[in-house]
Amino acid sequence: METFDVIVIGGGIAGASSAAALAESRRVLLLERESQPGYHTTGRSAALLTPFYGNATVRALNLAGGRWYRDPPQGFADVPLLGPRGELYVGRAEDRELIEEEADGARHAGAKVELLDGAGARALVPSLRPEWVAHAWYDSSAMDMEVGAILQGFLRRLRHGGGIVRTDAEVLALGRGGEGWIVSAHSGEASAPVVVNASGAWADMVAGIAGLGPLGIEPKRRTAIIVDPPPGQDSRRWPGVLDSREAWYIKPEAGKLMCSPADETPSEPCDAQPEELDIAICVDRVQQAVDIEIRRIEHSWAGLRCFAPDRTPVAGFDPRAEGFFWLAGQGGYGIMTAPALAAIAAHLITGAALPAWMGEHDLDALAPARLLAAATPPA
Ligand SMILES: Cc1cc2nc3c(=O)[nH]c(=O)nc-3n(C[C@H](O)[C@H](O)[C@H](O)COP(=O)(O)OP(=O)(O)OC[C@H]3O[C@@H](n4cnc5c(N)ncnc54)[C@H](O)[C@@H]3O)c2cc1C
């Protein structure tokens, strides 16, 4: 049987980034069930770095991730990982207080916030309907992310560090044996003192095959469609636009518009597909707020955003089982938080110091232990 220092389960952004960070000082095996890494949620994101989206713990991770992506290690990728975008958070006349509160919260967290009225919002995105958008705040620090290049960069870094990536390698059994864990996968058996559970929507199931009760990581389906922008409008420079009540958002995407109803429908872990009803809701909500007639859906998809009950990611050892490390529940923030969560995983697993670009983080707020009291006991 092959032996490693760490076996990472899951080849999405969480698994790839943490495996790459660990491979700097450890022998790492990454196991991915599908025939290509990034097939599930990682390949289905909106690719936005919105530093002031999410709770305070998440924002600190977003900001650190942004610092890393702006200045990645030399040779990480041959394209810039970030591109200018900006994010406009909009609301109706009755949403004034909500918009001001959100803007204040972002300002306190360090954002250079611009409060705008409807006309100010329309100066950035002329197609916003005056009867719908009355108040807004603008965050110029939001960026587009090159998710494909980022994922490939992490995988390349892992291999350069001597790490091994195995695809078509579903983990079927996990048991204690010898000096740690014996992992049985489609690709064969391997052992290591530490396993990292970075299996996205399957995180509670993977814990289950290790004999551990779930933490309550809930997959929630989110739908996206690609449509033509309003005729005569050059939408390429528009910022992303997010409804402050998070009922819809739009984002320029290669000359087209990506639109989402910002749905969060609880789902089993699966290869998520868009439902007709969610697409219809998306078209309706976007047409109400934006002067656009959506006649044709060029492309649609869905992905599972996975949340712990407190909507904060989980990064840390499970106190119930030695060497079982959780890296799960990244919600709608998994791409932008990946460098920071990977550095935290490497810090907790190897004892490596947290690098200076990380800044301050509350590691207790990320620890699995915070969820155990509320979690359901094993069946
Ligand atoms: C519509 C949408 C928009 C989003 N927009 C953004 C955004 O703008 N910015 C942002 O930062 N985030 C965004 N996200 C969230 C982000 O995509 C996720 O947080 C992130 O991709 C989660 O990565 P992951 O590695 O945890 O999960 P995944 O990418 O799902 O990877 C988990 C992997 O584990 C594998 N696996 C599962 N079980 C096993 C097993 N038993 N054995 C081996 N392998 C296994 C799976 O096959 C899968 O490949 C968005 C998500 C969606 C759906």
Short mmCIF file of C-alpha atoms and ligand atoms in Angstrom, two decimals:
data_model
loop_
_atom_site.label_atom_id
_atom_site.label_comp_id
_atom_site.label_asym_id
_atom_site.label_seq_id
_atom_site.Cartn_x
_atom_site.Cartn_y
_atom_site.Cartn_z
CA MET A 1 0.00 0.00 0.00
CA GLU A 2 1.25 3.51 -0.85
CA THR A 3 1.86 5.78 2.11
CA PHE A 4 1.64 9.57 2.22
CA ASP A 5 1.74 12.31 4.85
CA VAL A 6 -1.65 13.69 3.79
CA ILE A 7 -4.47 12.37 1.57
CA VAL A 8 -6.83 15.08 0.29
CA ILE A 9 -10.30 13.95 -0.79
CA GLY A 10 -11.83 16.16 -3.50
CA GLY A 11 -10.30 17.89 -6.50
CA GLY A 12 -12.26 21.15 -6.46
CA ILE A 13 -10.68 24.46 -5.52
CA ALA A 14 -10.58 23.56 -1.80
CA GLY A 15 -8.77 20.26 -2.36
CA ALA A 16 -6.41 21.60 -5.04
CA SER A 17 -5.40 24.73 -3.11
CA SER A 18 -4.87 22.96 0.22
CA ALA A 19 -3.01 20.07 -1.41
CA ALA A 20 -0.70 22.57 -3.17
CA ALA A 21 0.02 24.39 0.11
CA LEU A 22 0.65 21.10 1.95
CA ALA A 23 2.95 19.76 -0.78
CA GLU A 24 5.49 22.45 0.10
CA SER A 25 6.52 20.30 3.06
CA ARG A 26 4.55 17.03 2.93
CA ARG A 27 3.97 14.06 0.60
CA VAL A 28 0.44 14.58 -0.64
CA LEU A 29 -2.06 12.45 -2.59
CA LEU A 30 -5.18 14.14 -4.03
CA LEU A 31 -8.11 11.86 -4.88
CA GLU A 32 -10.93 13.09 -7.15
CA ARG A 33 -13.92 10.97 -8.05
CA GLU A 34 -14.58 12.54 -11.48
CA SER A 35 -12.35 12.22 -14.52
CA GLN A 36 -11.36 15.89 -14.24
CA PRO A 37 -10.76 18.19 -11.26
CA GLY A 38 -13.14 21.12 -10.84
CA TYR A 39 -16.11 19.32 -12.45
CA HIS A 40 -18.59 20.17 -9.68
CA THR A 41 -19.12 23.51 -7.88
CA THR A 42 -15.68 24.93 -8.71
CA GLY A 43 -16.41 24.78 -12.44
CA ARG A 44 -19.80 26.46 -12.02
CA SER A 45 -19.11 29.70 -10.12
CA ALA A 46 -19.71 33.30 -11.08
CA ALA A 47 -15.94 33.87 -10.78
CA LEU A 48 -16.27 37.07 -8.76
CA LEU A 49 -14.04 38.24 -5.94
CA THR A 50 -16.42 40.35 -3.86
CA PRO A 51 -14.39 41.04 -0.69
CA PHE A 52 -17.28 42.49 1.31
CA TYR A 53 -19.78 39.67 0.69
CA GLY A 54 -20.43 37.30 3.61
CA ASN A 55 -20.00 37.57 7.38
CA ALA A 56 -16.98 39.10 9.16
CA THR A 57 -15.01 35.82 9.26
CA VAL A 58 -15.64 35.26 5.55
CA ARG A 59 -14.71 38.85 4.66
CA ALA A 60 -11.30 38.49 6.33
CA LEU A 61 -10.72 35.33 4.25
CA ASN A 62 -11.93 37.05 1.04
CA LEU A 63 -9.57 39.98 1.61
CA ALA A 64 -6.59 37.69 2.25
CA GLY A 65 -7.49 35.63 -0.84
CA GLY A 66 -7.58 38.82 -2.88
CA ARG A 67 -4.11 39.80 -1.68
CA TRP A 68 -2.76 36.38 -2.71
CA TYR A 69 -4.45 36.39 -6.15
CA ARG A 70 -3.13 39.90 -6.85
CA ASP A 71 0.43 38.75 -6.22
CA PRO A 72 0.65 34.96 -6.66
CA PRO A 73 3.99 33.11 -6.50
CA GLN A 74 6.10 33.49 -9.64
CA GLY A 75 5.15 31.06 -12.39
CA PHE A 76 1.78 30.20 -10.80
CA ALA A 77 -0.07 31.09 -14.03
CA ASP A 78 0.74 32.82 -17.30
CA VAL A 79 -2.30 35.13 -17.16
CA PRO A 80 -3.33 37.66 -14.47
CA LEU A 81 -5.65 35.90 -12.02
CA LEU A 82 -7.79 39.01 -11.44
CA GLY A 83 -9.40 41.54 -13.76
CA PRO A 84 -11.23 44.80 -12.98
CA ARG A 85 -14.99 44.51 -12.43
CA GLY A 86 -16.58 46.32 -9.43
CA GLU A 87 -19.82 45.37 -7.71
CA LEU A 88 -22.98 47.45 -7.41
CA TYR A 89 -25.38 46.51 -4.60
CA VAL A 90 -28.82 47.87 -5.49
CA GLY A 91 -32.19 48.32 -3.81
CA ARG A 92 -35.61 49.90 -4.24
CA ALA A 93 -36.93 53.05 -2.57
CA GLU A 94 -37.96 51.03 0.51
CA ASP A 95 -34.46 49.47 0.74
CA ARG A 96 -32.70 52.73 1.63
CA GLU A 97 -31.90 51.70 5.22
CA LEU A 98 -30.73 48.27 4.17
CA ILE A 99 -28.39 49.76 1.55
CA GLU A 100 -27.01 52.28 4.06
CA GLU A 101 -26.48 49.58 6.69
CA GLU A 102 -24.68 47.31 4.19
CA ALA A 103 -22.51 50.19 2.99
CA ASP A 104 -21.65 51.10 6.59
CA GLY A 105 -20.74 47.49 7.39
CA ALA A 106 -18.47 47.30 4.34
CA ARG A 107 -16.90 50.67 5.20
CA HIS A 108 -16.09 49.43 8.70
CA ALA A 109 -14.50 46.34 7.19
CA GLY A 110 -12.23 48.58 5.11
CA ALA A 111 -14.12 49.06 1.84
CA LYS A 112 -13.95 52.34 -0.06
CA VAL A 113 -17.69 52.57 -0.40
CA GLU A 114 -19.59 54.95 -2.65
CA LEU A 115 -23.26 55.50 -1.77
CA LEU A 116 -25.30 56.24 -4.90
CA ASP A 117 -28.84 57.24 -5.77
CA GLY A 118 -30.70 55.68 -8.70
CA ALA A 119 -29.14 58.09 -11.21
CA GLY A 120 -25.67 57.30 -9.87
CA ALA A 121 -26.34 53.58 -10.22
CA ARG A 122 -27.59 54.12 -13.80
CA ALA A 123 -24.42 56.04 -14.67
CA LEU A 124 -22.64 52.72 -14.14
CA VAL A 125 -25.35 50.42 -15.54
CA PRO A 126 -27.71 52.44 -17.78
CA SER A 127 -30.19 49.56 -18.20
CA LEU A 128 -31.25 49.50 -14.52
CA ARG A 129 -34.92 50.48 -14.37
CA PRO A 130 -35.53 53.84 -12.57
CA GLU A 131 -38.70 52.47 -10.95
CA TRP A 132 -36.73 49.59 -9.48
CA VAL A 133 -33.28 50.92 -8.53
CA ALA A 134 -33.45 53.91 -6.18
CA HIS A 135 -30.42 53.34 -3.92
CA ALA A 136 -27.09 51.61 -4.31
CA TRP A 137 -23.60 51.24 -2.98
CA TYR A 138 -20.58 50.56 -5.11
CA ASP A 139 -17.47 48.58 -4.25
CA SER A 140 -14.75 49.21 -6.82
CA SER A 141 -12.50 46.54 -5.27
CA ALA A 142 -14.58 43.60 -6.60
CA MET A 143 -12.70 41.70 -9.32
CA ASP A 144 -13.24 39.01 -11.94
CA MET A 145 -11.29 35.83 -11.21
CA GLU A 146 -9.74 33.47 -13.80
CA VAL A 147 -11.02 30.31 -12.14
CA GLY A 148 -9.65 27.89 -14.75
CA ALA A 149 -6.15 29.34 -14.52
CA ILE A 150 -6.37 29.42 -10.71
CA LEU A 151 -7.37 25.76 -10.43
CA GLN A 152 -4.70 24.64 -12.93
CA GLY A 153 -2.13 26.79 -11.11
CA PHE A 154 -2.83 25.04 -7.80
CA LEU A 155 -2.69 21.59 -9.43
CA ARG A 156 0.59 22.45 -11.16
CA ARG A 157 2.01 23.67 -7.87
CA LEU A 158 0.93 20.46 -6.16
CA ARG A 159 2.71 18.35 -8.82
CA HIS A 160 5.84 20.53 -8.65
CA GLY A 161 5.93 19.86 -4.92
CA GLY A 162 5.94 16.11 -5.65
CA GLY A 163 2.21 15.66 -4.99
CA ILE A 164 0.11 13.15 -6.93
CA VAL A 165 -3.33 13.81 -8.45
CA ARG A 166 -5.55 10.80 -9.13
CA THR A 167 -8.83 11.23 -10.99
CA ASP A 168 -11.54 8.57 -11.39
CA ALA A 169 -10.60 7.85 -7.78
CA GLU A 170 -13.77 7.90 -5.69
CA VAL A 171 -13.06 7.29 -2.01
CA LEU A 172 -15.27 4.39 -0.94
CA ALA A 173 -14.00 3.54 2.54
CA LEU A 174 -12.00 5.26 5.27
CA GLY A 175 -10.76 3.40 8.31
CA ARG A 176 -8.17 3.69 11.04
CA GLY A 177 -5.23 1.35 10.69
CA GLY A 178 -1.47 1.31 11.27
CA GLU A 179 -0.36 4.88 11.99
CA GLY A 180 -3.40 6.66 10.66
CA TRP A 181 -6.05 6.36 7.98
CA ILE A 182 -6.41 3.70 5.32
CA VAL A 183 -8.22 5.17 2.33
CA SER A 184 -9.81 2.79 -0.17
CA ALA A 185 -10.59 4.40 -3.50
CA HIS A 186 -11.42 3.23 -7.03
CA SER A 187 -7.76 3.86 -7.80
CA GLY A 188 -6.48 1.60 -5.00
CA GLU A 189 -5.56 1.80 -1.31
CA ALA A 190 -3.31 4.35 0.35
CA SER A 191 -2.60 5.39 3.91
CA ALA A 192 -1.66 8.61 5.71
CA PRO A 193 -1.81 9.99 9.25
CA VAL A 194 -3.99 12.89 8.00
CA VAL A 195 -6.96 12.98 5.62
CA VAL A 196 -8.45 16.27 4.41
CA ASN A 197 -12.16 16.16 3.68
CA ALA A 198 -12.49 18.67 0.81
CA SER A 199 -15.35 16.85 -0.88
CA GLY A 200 -17.72 19.83 -1.25
CA ALA A 201 -21.38 18.78 -1.28
CA TRP A 202 -20.34 15.28 -0.17
CA ALA A 203 -18.48 16.45 2.97
CA ASP A 204 -20.96 15.00 5.48
CA MET A 205 -21.15 11.75 3.47
CA VAL A 206 -17.36 11.38 3.43
CA ALA A 207 -17.35 11.93 7.19
CA GLY A 208 -20.02 9.22 7.37
CA ILE A 209 -17.81 6.64 5.66
CA ALA A 210 -15.14 7.49 8.25
CA GLY A 211 -17.70 6.67 10.96
CA LEU A 212 -18.27 10.31 11.97
CA GLY A 213 -21.59 12.04 12.33
CA PRO A 214 -22.36 14.99 10.03
CA LEU A 215 -21.60 18.64 10.79
CA GLY A 216 -24.71 19.75 8.92
CA ILE A 217 -23.02 20.97 5.72
CA GLU A 218 -25.99 21.65 3.48
CA PRO A 219 -25.70 21.77 -0.32
CA LYS A 220 -27.93 24.47 -1.85
CA ARG A 221 -28.54 24.69 -5.56
CA ARG A 222 -27.89 27.97 -7.39
CA THR A 223 -28.87 28.53 -11.01
CA ALA A 224 -27.23 30.69 -13.67
CA ILE A 225 -28.11 31.56 -17.27
CA ILE A 226 -26.25 33.35 -20.06
CA VAL A 227 -28.23 35.79 -22.22
CA ASP A 228 -27.60 38.60 -24.71
CA PRO A 229 -27.23 42.05 -23.13
CA PRO A 230 -29.85 44.72 -23.93
CA PRO A 231 -29.47 45.78 -27.61
CA GLY A 232 -27.30 48.85 -28.13
CA GLN A 233 -25.66 48.52 -24.71
CA ASP A 234 -21.98 47.74 -24.30
CA SER A 235 -22.24 45.78 -21.06
CA ARG A 236 -18.62 44.61 -21.01
CA ARG A 237 -17.54 47.33 -18.58
CA TRP A 238 -20.60 47.10 -16.32
CA PRO A 239 -19.90 46.07 -12.76
CA GLY A 240 -21.63 43.03 -11.34
CA VAL A 241 -25.04 44.04 -9.93
CA LEU A 242 -26.46 42.29 -6.85
CA ASP A 243 -29.90 42.93 -5.42
CA SER A 244 -29.46 43.85 -1.76
CA ARG A 245 -32.12 41.33 -0.77
CA GLU A 246 -30.19 38.78 -2.83
CA ALA A 247 -33.11 37.88 -5.06
CA TRP A 248 -31.09 38.19 -8.32
CA TYR A 249 -27.78 39.27 -9.75
CA ILE A 250 -26.19 39.92 -13.13
CA LYS A 251 -22.62 40.00 -14.31
CA PRO A 252 -20.99 40.71 -17.68
CA GLU A 253 -19.50 37.54 -19.13
CA ALA A 254 -17.52 37.61 -22.40
CA GLY A 255 -19.83 40.09 -24.14
CA LYS A 256 -22.97 38.42 -22.71
CA LEU A 257 -24.76 38.70 -19.37
CA MET A 258 -24.75 36.04 -16.70
CA CYS A 259 -27.97 36.23 -14.63
CA SER A 260 -28.96 34.31 -11.51
CA PRO A 261 -32.10 34.21 -9.35
CA ALA A 262 -29.70 33.80 -6.40
CA ASP A 263 -31.59 30.64 -5.46
CA GLU A 264 -30.61 28.50 -2.48
CA THR A 265 -32.68 25.36 -2.86
CA PRO A 266 -31.60 22.55 -0.49
CA SER A 267 -30.34 19.59 -2.53
CA GLU A 268 -28.85 16.15 -2.14
CA PRO A 269 -25.19 16.02 -3.16
CA CYS A 270 -25.39 15.41 -6.94
CA ASP A 271 -24.43 16.64 -10.40
CA ALA A 272 -26.74 19.66 -10.08
CA GLN A 273 -28.81 20.67 -13.10
CA PRO A 274 -30.86 23.84 -13.63
CA GLU A 275 -34.64 23.51 -13.23
CA GLU A 276 -37.04 25.17 -15.68
CA LEU A 277 -38.88 26.95 -12.85
CA ASP A 278 -35.68 28.54 -11.48
CA ILE A 279 -34.76 29.72 -14.98
CA ALA A 280 -38.24 31.27 -15.39
CA ILE A 281 -37.93 32.99 -11.98
CA CYS A 282 -34.51 34.29 -13.00
CA VAL A 283 -35.82 35.77 -16.26
CA ASP A 284 -38.77 37.37 -14.47
CA ARG A 285 -36.73 38.96 -11.65
CA VAL A 286 -34.00 40.28 -13.93
CA GLN A 287 -36.52 41.73 -16.41
CA GLN A 288 -38.27 43.55 -13.56
CA ALA A 289 -35.09 45.34 -12.48
CA VAL A 290 -33.23 45.63 -15.78
CA ASP A 291 -34.53 47.02 -19.06
CA ILE A 292 -33.93 43.84 -21.02
CA GLU A 293 -36.12 41.44 -22.97
CA ILE A 294 -34.77 37.94 -22.50
CA ARG A 295 -35.86 35.93 -25.55
CA ARG A 296 -33.23 33.25 -25.68
CA ILE A 297 -31.20 31.47 -23.02
CA GLU A 298 -27.83 30.75 -24.56
CA HIS A 299 -26.67 28.48 -21.79
CA SER A 300 -27.76 27.52 -18.28
CA TRP A 301 -26.22 25.63 -15.40
CA ALA A 302 -26.52 25.01 -11.68
CA GLY A 303 -24.08 24.28 -8.91
CA LEU A 304 -24.22 23.40 -5.22
CA ARG A 305 -23.06 26.06 -2.78
CA CYS A 306 -22.53 24.31 0.54
CA PHE A 307 -23.13 25.96 3.89
CA ALA A 308 -22.52 25.13 7.53
CA PRO A 309 -25.48 26.25 9.68
CA ASP A 310 -23.69 29.53 10.58
CA ARG A 311 -22.64 30.16 6.94
CA THR A 312 -18.96 30.20 7.91
CA PRO A 313 -16.55 27.72 6.27
CA VAL A 314 -15.18 24.81 8.29
CA ALA A 315 -11.39 24.39 8.49
CA GLY A 316 -9.89 22.29 11.25
CA PHE A 317 -9.37 18.87 12.81
CA ASP A 318 -12.40 16.94 13.98
CA PRO A 319 -11.99 16.48 17.75
CA ARG A 320 -13.79 13.11 17.47
CA ALA A 321 -11.19 11.43 15.23
CA GLU A 322 -7.43 11.95 15.16
CA GLY A 323 -6.11 13.16 11.81
CA PHE A 324 -9.50 13.89 10.21
CA PHE A 325 -9.41 17.45 8.85
CA TRP A 326 -12.47 19.29 7.49
CA LEU A 327 -12.23 21.83 4.68
CA ALA A 328 -15.86 22.35 3.76
CA GLY A 329 -18.85 24.70 3.72
CA GLN A 330 -17.27 27.38 1.51
CA GLY A 331 -20.71 28.60 0.44
CA GLY A 332 -20.61 31.26 -2.26
CA TYR A 333 -17.06 32.25 -1.35
CA GLY A 334 -14.98 29.15 -2.10
CA ILE A 335 -12.88 30.52 -4.98
CA MET A 336 -12.02 33.83 -3.34
CA THR A 337 -11.30 32.30 0.07
CA ALA A 338 -9.25 29.35 -1.29
CA PRO A 339 -5.71 30.76 -0.80
CA ALA A 340 -6.50 31.80 2.78
CA LEU A 341 -8.25 28.56 3.74
CA ALA A 342 -5.39 26.57 2.16
CA ALA A 343 -2.84 28.52 4.23
CA ILE A 344 -4.91 27.87 7.37
CA ALA A 345 -5.11 24.15 6.54
CA ALA A 346 -1.32 24.00 6.06
CA HIS A 347 -0.80 25.94 9.31
CA LEU A 348 -3.04 23.62 11.35
CA ILE A 349 -1.76 20.39 9.74
CA THR A 350 1.99 21.09 9.52
CA GLY A 351 2.49 23.84 12.09
CA ALA A 352 3.79 26.20 9.37
CA ALA A 353 3.43 29.86 10.34
CA LEU A 354 0.63 31.79 8.69
CA PRO A 355 2.20 34.00 6.00
CA ALA A 356 2.16 37.79 6.38
CA TRP A 357 -0.38 38.33 3.54
CA MET A 358 -2.96 36.42 5.61
CA GLY A 359 -3.59 39.11 8.22
CA GLU A 360 -5.67 38.28 11.32
CA HIS A 361 -8.19 35.41 11.42
CA ASP A 362 -10.41 33.86 14.07
CA LEU A 363 -9.50 30.17 13.73
CA ASP A 364 -12.01 29.14 16.43
CA ALA A 365 -14.80 30.53 14.24
CA LEU A 366 -13.70 28.07 11.53
CA ALA A 367 -13.18 25.03 13.78
CA PRO A 368 -15.50 21.99 13.38
CA ALA A 369 -15.90 21.89 17.18
CA ARG A 370 -18.20 24.94 17.03
CA LEU A 371 -20.76 22.85 15.13
CA LEU A 372 -20.55 19.61 17.08
CA ALA A 373 -22.95 20.46 19.88
CA ALA A 374 -25.68 21.19 17.34
CA ALA A 375 -24.80 18.39 14.89
CA THR A 376 -26.85 15.21 14.70
CA PRO A 377 -25.22 12.16 16.32
CA PRO A 378 -24.17 9.30 13.99
CA ALA A 379 -27.02 6.96 12.97
C1 LIG B 1 -23.71 29.66 -9.34
C2 LIG B 1 -22.54 29.78 -8.39
C3 LIG B 1 -21.87 30.98 -8.29
C4 LIG B 1 -20.76 31.09 -7.45
N1 LIG B 1 -20.05 32.26 -7.47
C5 LIG B 1 -18.91 32.36 -6.75
C6 LIG B 1 -18.13 33.53 -6.84
O1 LIG B 1 -18.44 34.45 -7.60
N2 LIG B 1 -16.99 33.60 -6.08
C7 LIG B 1 -16.60 32.57 -5.25
O2 LIG B 1 -15.56 32.69 -4.58
N3 LIG B 1 -17.35 31.45 -5.14
C8 LIG B 1 -18.49 31.32 -5.88
N4 LIG B 1 -19.24 30.18 -5.80
C9 LIG B 1 -18.88 29.18 -4.79
C10 LIG B 1 -17.68 28.32 -5.18
O3 LIG B 1 -17.85 27.86 -6.50
C11 LIG B 1 -17.59 27.15 -4.19
O4 LIG B 1 -17.53 27.64 -2.86
C12 LIG B 1 -16.34 26.29 -4.43
O5 LIG B 1 -16.25 25.93 -5.78
C13 LIG B 1 -16.38 25.05 -3.56
O6 LIG B 1 -15.23 24.29 -3.87
P1 LIG B 1 -15.03 22.83 -3.29
O7 LIG B 1 -13.68 22.38 -3.73
O8 LIG B 1 -15.36 22.83 -1.85
O9 LIG B 1 -16.18 21.94 -3.97
P2 LIG B 1 -16.23 21.19 -5.38
O10 LIG B 1 -15.70 22.03 -6.47
O11 LIG B 1 -17.60 20.67 -5.55
O12 LIG B 1 -15.21 20.00 -5.18
C14 LIG B 1 -15.48 18.88 -4.36
C15 LIG B 1 -14.95 17.67 -5.11
O13 LIG B 1 -14.97 16.52 -4.26
C16 LIG B 1 -15.18 15.40 -5.07
N5 LIG B 1 -15.63 14.29 -4.26
C17 LIG B 1 -16.79 14.19 -3.55
N6 LIG B 1 -16.87 13.00 -2.92
C18 LIG B 1 -15.73 12.32 -3.24
C19 LIG B 1 -15.23 11.03 -2.91
N7 LIG B 1 -15.92 10.18 -2.13
N8 LIG B 1 -14.04 10.65 -3.42
C20 LIG B 1 -13.30 11.49 -4.22
N9 LIG B 1 -13.76 12.73 -4.58
C21 LIG B 1 -14.95 13.13 -4.09
C22 LIG B 1 -16.24 15.87 -6.07
O14 LIG B 1 -16.26 15.08 -7.24
C23 LIG B 1 -15.79 17.32 -6.32
O15 LIG B 1 -15.01 17.44 -7.50
C24 LIG B 1 -20.34 30.00 -6.64
C25 LIG B 1 -21.03 28.80 -6.73
C26 LIG B 1 -22.10 28.67 -7.62
C27 LIG B 1 -22.80 27.34 -7.75
#
